[in-house]
mmCIF file of C-alpha atoms in Angstrom:
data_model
loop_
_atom_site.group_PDB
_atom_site.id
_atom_site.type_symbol
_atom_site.label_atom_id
_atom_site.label_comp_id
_atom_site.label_asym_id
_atom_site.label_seq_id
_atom_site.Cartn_x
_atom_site.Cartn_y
_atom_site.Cartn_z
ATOM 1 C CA UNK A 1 31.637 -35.203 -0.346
ATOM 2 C CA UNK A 2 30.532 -31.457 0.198
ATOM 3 C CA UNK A 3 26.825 -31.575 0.339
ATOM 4 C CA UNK A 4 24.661 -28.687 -1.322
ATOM 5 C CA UNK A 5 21.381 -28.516 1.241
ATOM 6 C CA UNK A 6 18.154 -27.341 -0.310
ATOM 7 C CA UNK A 7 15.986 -24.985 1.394
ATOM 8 C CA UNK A 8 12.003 -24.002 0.173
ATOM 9 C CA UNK A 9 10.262 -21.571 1.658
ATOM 10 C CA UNK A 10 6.465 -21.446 1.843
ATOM 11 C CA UNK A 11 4.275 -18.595 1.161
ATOM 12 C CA UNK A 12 6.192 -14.423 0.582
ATOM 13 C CA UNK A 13 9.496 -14.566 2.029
ATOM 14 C CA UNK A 14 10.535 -10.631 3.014
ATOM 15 C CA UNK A 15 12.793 -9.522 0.768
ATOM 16 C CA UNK A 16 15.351 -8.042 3.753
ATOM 17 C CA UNK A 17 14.805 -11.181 5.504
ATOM 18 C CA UNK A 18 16.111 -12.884 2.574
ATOM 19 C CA UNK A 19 19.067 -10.585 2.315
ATOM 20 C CA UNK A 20 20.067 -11.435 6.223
ATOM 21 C CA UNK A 21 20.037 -15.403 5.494
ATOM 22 C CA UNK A 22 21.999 -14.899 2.625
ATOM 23 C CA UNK A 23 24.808 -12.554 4.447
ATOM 24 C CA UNK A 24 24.976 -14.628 6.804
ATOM 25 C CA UNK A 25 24.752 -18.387 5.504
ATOM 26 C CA UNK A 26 27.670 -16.826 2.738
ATOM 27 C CA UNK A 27 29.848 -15.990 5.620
ATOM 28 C CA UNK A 28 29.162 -19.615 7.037
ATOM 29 C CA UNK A 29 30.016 -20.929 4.089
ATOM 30 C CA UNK A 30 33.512 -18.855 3.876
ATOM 31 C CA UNK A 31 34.570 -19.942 7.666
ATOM 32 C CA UNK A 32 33.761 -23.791 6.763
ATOM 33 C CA UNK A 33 30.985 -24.102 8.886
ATOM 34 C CA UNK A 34 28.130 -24.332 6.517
ATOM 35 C CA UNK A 35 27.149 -26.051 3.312
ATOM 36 C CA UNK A 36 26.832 -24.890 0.510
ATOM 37 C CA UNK A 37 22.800 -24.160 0.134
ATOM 38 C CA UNK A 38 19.949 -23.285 -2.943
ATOM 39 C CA UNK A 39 17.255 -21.680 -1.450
ATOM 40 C CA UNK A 40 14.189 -21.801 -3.675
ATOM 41 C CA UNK A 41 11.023 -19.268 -2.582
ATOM 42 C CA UNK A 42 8.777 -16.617 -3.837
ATOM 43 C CA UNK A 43 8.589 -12.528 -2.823
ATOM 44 C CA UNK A 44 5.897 -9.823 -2.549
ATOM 45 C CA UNK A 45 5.797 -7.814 -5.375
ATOM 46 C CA UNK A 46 8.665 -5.342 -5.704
ATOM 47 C CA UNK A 47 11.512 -3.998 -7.312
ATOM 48 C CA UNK A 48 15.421 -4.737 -7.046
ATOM 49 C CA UNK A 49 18.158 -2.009 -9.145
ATOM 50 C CA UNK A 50 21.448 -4.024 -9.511
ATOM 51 C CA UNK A 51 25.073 -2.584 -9.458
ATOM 52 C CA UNK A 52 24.154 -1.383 -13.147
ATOM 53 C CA UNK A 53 20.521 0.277 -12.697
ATOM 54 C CA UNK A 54 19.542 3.245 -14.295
ATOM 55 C CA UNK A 55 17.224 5.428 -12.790
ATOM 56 C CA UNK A 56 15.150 6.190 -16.013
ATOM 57 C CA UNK A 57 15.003 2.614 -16.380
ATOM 58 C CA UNK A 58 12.830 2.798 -13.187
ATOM 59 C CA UNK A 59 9.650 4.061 -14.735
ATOM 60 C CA UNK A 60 6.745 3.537 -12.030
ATOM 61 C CA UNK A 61 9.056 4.361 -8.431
ATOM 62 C CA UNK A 62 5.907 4.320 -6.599
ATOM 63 C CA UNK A 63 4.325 1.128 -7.962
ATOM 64 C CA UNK A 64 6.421 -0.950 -5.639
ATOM 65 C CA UNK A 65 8.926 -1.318 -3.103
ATOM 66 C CA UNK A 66 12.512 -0.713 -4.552
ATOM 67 C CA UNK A 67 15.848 -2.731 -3.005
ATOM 68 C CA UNK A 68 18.827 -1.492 -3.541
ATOM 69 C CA UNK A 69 20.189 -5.195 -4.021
ATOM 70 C CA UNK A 70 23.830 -4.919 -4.559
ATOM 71 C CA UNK A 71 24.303 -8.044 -7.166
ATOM 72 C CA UNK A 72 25.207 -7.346 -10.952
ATOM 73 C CA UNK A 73 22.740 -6.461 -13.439
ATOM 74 C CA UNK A 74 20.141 -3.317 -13.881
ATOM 75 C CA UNK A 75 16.725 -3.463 -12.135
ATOM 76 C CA UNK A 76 14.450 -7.103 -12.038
ATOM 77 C CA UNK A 77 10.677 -7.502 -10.771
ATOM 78 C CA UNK A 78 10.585 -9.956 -8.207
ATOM 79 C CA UNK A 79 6.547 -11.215 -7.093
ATOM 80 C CA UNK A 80 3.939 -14.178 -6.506
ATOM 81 C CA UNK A 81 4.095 -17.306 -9.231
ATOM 82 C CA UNK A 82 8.117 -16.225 -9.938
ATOM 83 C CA UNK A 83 10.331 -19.047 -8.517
ATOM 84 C CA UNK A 84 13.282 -17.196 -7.046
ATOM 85 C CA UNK A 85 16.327 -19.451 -6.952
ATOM 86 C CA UNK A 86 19.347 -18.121 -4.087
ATOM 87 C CA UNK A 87 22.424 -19.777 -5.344
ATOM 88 C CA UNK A 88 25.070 -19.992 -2.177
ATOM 89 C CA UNK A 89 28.323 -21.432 -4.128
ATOM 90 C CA UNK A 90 31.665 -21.564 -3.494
ATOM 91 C CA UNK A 91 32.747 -20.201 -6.801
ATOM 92 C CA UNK A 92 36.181 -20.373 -5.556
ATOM 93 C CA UNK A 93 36.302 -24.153 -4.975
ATOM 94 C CA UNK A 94 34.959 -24.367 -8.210
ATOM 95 C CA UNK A 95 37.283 -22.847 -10.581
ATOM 96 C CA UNK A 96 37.515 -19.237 -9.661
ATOM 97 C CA UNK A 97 35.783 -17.907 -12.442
ATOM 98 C CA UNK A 98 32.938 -15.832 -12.228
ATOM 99 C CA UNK A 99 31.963 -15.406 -16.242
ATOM 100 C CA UNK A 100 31.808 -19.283 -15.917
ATOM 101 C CA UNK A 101 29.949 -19.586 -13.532
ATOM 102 C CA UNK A 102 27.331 -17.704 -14.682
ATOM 103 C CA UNK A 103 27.581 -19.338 -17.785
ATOM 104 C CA UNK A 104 27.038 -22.330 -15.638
ATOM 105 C CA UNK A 105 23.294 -20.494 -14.160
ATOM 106 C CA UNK A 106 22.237 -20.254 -17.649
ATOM 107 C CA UNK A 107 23.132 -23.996 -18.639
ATOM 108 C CA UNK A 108 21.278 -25.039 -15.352
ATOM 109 C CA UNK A 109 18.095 -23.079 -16.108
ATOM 110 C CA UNK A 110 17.948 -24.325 -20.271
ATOM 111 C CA UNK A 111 18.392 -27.789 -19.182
ATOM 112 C CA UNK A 112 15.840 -27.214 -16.658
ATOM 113 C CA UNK A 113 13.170 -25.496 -19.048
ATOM 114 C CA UNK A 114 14.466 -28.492 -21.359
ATOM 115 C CA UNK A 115 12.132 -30.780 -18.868
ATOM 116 C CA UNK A 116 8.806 -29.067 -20.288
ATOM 117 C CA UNK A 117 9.816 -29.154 -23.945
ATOM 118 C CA UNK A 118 10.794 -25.308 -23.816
ATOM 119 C CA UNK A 119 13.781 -24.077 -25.875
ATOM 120 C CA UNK A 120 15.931 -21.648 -23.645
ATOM 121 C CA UNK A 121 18.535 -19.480 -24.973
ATOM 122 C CA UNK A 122 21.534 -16.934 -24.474
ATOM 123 C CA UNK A 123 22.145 -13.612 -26.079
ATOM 124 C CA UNK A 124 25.480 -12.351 -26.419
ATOM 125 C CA UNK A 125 25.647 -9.009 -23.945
ATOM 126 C CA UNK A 126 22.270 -10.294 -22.578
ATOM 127 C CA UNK A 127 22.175 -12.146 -19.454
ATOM 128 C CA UNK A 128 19.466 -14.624 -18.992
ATOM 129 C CA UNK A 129 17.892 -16.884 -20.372
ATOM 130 C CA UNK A 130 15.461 -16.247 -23.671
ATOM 131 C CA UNK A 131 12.846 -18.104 -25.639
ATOM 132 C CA UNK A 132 12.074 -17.590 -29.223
ATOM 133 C CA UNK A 133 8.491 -16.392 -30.087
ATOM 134 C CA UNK A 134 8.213 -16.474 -33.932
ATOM 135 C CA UNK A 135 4.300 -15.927 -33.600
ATOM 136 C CA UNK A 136 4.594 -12.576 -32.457
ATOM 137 C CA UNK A 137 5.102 -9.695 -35.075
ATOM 138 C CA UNK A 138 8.975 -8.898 -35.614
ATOM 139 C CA UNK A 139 10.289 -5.674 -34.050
ATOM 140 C CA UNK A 140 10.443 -2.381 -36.473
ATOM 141 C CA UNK A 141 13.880 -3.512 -37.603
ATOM 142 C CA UNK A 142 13.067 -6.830 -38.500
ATOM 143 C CA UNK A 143 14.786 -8.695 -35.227
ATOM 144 C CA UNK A 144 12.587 -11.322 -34.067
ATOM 145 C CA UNK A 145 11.173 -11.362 -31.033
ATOM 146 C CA UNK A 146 12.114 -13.375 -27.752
ATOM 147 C CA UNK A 147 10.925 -12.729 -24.652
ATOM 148 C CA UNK A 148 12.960 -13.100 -21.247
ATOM 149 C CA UNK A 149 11.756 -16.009 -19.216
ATOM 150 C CA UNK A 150 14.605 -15.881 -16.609
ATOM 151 C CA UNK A 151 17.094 -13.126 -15.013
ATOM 152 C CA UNK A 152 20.157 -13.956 -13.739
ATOM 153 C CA UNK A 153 22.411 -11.542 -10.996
ATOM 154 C CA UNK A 154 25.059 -12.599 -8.884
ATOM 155 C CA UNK A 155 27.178 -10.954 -5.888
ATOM 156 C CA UNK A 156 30.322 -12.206 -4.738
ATOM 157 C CA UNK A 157 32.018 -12.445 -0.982
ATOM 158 C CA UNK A 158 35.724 -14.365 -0.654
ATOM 159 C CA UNK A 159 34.177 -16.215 -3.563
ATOM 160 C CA UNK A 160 30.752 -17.245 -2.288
ATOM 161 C CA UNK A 161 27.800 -16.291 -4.242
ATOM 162 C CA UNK A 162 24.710 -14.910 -3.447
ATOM 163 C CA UNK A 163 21.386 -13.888 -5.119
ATOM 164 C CA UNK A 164 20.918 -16.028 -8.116
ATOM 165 C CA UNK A 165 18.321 -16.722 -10.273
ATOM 166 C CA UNK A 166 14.609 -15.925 -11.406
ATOM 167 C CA UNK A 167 12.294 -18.001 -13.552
ATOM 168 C CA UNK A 168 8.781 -16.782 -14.391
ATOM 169 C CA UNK A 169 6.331 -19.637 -13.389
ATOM 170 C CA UNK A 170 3.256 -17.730 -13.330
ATOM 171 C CA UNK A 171 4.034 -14.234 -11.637
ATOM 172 C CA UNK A 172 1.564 -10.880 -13.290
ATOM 173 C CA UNK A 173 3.341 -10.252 -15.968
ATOM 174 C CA UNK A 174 2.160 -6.644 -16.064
ATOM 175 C CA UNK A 175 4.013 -5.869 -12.992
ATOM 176 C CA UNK A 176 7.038 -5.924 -15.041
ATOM 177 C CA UNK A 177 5.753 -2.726 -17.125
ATOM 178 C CA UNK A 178 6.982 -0.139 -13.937
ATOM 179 C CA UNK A 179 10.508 -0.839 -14.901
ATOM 180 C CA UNK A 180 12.474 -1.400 -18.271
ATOM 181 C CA UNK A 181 14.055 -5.291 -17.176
ATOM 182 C CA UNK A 182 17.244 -5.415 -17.017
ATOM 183 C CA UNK A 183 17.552 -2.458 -18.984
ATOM 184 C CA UNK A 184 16.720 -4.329 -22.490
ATOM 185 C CA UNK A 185 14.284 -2.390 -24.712
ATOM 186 C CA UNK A 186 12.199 -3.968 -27.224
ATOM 187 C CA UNK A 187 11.916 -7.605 -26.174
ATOM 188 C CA UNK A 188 9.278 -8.600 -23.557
ATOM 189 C CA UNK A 189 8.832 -10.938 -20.668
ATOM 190 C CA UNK A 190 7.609 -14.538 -20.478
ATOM 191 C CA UNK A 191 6.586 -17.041 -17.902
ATOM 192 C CA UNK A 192 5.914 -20.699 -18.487
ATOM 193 C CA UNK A 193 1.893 -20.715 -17.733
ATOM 194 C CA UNK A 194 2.327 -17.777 -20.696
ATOM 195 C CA UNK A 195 3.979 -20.147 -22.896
ATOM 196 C CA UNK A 196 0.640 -22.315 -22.622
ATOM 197 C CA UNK A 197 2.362 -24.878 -20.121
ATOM 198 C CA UNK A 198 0.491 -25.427 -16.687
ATOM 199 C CA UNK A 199 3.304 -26.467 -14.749
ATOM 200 C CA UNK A 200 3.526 -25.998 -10.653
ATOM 201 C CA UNK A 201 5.954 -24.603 -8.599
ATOM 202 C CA UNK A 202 6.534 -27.912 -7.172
ATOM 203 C CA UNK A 203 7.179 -28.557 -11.113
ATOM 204 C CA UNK A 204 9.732 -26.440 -11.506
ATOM 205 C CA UNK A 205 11.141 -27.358 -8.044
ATOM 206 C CA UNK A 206 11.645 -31.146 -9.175
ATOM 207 C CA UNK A 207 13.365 -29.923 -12.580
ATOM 208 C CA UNK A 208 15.697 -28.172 -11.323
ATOM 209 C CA UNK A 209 16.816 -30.542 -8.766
ATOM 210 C CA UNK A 210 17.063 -33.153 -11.349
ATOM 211 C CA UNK A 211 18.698 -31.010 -13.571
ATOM 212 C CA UNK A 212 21.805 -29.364 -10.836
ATOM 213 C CA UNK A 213 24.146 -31.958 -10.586
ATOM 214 C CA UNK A 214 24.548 -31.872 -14.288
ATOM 215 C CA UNK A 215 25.615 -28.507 -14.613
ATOM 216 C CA UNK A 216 27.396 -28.777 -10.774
ATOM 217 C CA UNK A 217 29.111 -31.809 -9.692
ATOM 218 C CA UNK A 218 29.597 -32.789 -6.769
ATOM 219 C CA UNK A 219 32.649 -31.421 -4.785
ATOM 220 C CA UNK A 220 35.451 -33.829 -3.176
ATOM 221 C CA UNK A 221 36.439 -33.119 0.847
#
């Protein structure tokens, strides 16, 4: 059986620090010589601009430190109370396919916020994951609102991933006003202690254990 090993880190893991593990444990993982490995932590406050960022969409550059992160997707807030989840894969031993794959992030993170009764969803051209919030006053058009409770962005190397996912636990939620998320206008942000639920980290930690082998199987020799 190929084993997935599960790493949490303690405390404000530096962001480059994070970005060395990864680049490294991915080429492990390529050569055969390392598992396969989710590494759940949390960051400092800062910034990240994806492959797609736009620089207007960066609209407090001094706020916060800004990464140049290199995985898909327009700029993200990363901080305290956000559980950051580093997904190191091997898409290729698991059917080559990138847009399923991250079609596979999202299932893993609704069945996840399924454990606290929360009703995650997908947006076509939106990636992430989305909760409805029919007690907040529709948009000027009429479009209801939803607020993002989770980013996805993922890199690629000889069909490893890296980076991953973000779920709001508790993080400032005003932190996210220096920067338009993931370039999406209109909609706001979310985080489960927001939604009126008091879970832990250690909360969301045991969901989405419980929750992974659902959405990933286990992988033969």
């Amino acid at each position: 059986m190929r084993m997935v090993e599960w790493k949490i880190s303690d405390g404000l893991t530096d962001y480059d620090a994070a970005l060395r593990f990864m680049e490294a444990r991915v080429a492990a993982i390529a050569s055969g010589t390392a598992d396969e490995c989710i590494w759940l932590l949390e960051h400092p406050p800062l910034y990240t601009a994806g492959t797609s960022a736009r620089r207007e969409d960066l609209t407090d550059p001094d706020r916060f430190p800004v990464h140049e992160a290199r995985r898909g997707g327009q700029y993200t807030y990363h901080g305290p109370g956000q559980r950051v989840v580093y997904v190191m894969l091997d898409v290729g031993r698991r059917g080559h396919d990138l847009r399923r794959f991250v079609g596979q992030l999202e299932d893993w993170v609704i069945a996840t916020l399924d454990q606290f009764n929360i009703r995650g969803e997908i947006r076509p051209g939106r990636v992430g994951v989305w909760v409805p919030r029919p007690e907040k006053p529709a948009l000027p058009d009429g479009t209801p609102r939803e607020d993002k409770i989770a980013a996805i962005g993922i890199r690629l190397r000889k069909w490893i991933s890296f980076h991953g996912i973000s779920i709001n636990v508790d993080p400032d939620l005003e932190h996210f006003s220096g920067i338009v998320p993931c370039g999406i206008t209109g909609h706001g942000v979310t985080s489960l202690v927001d939604l009126g639920l008091p879970v832990s980290m250690e909360d969301l930690d045991s969901a989405l254990e419980r929750t992974f082998a659902r959405v990933f199987p286990v992988m033969e020799g």
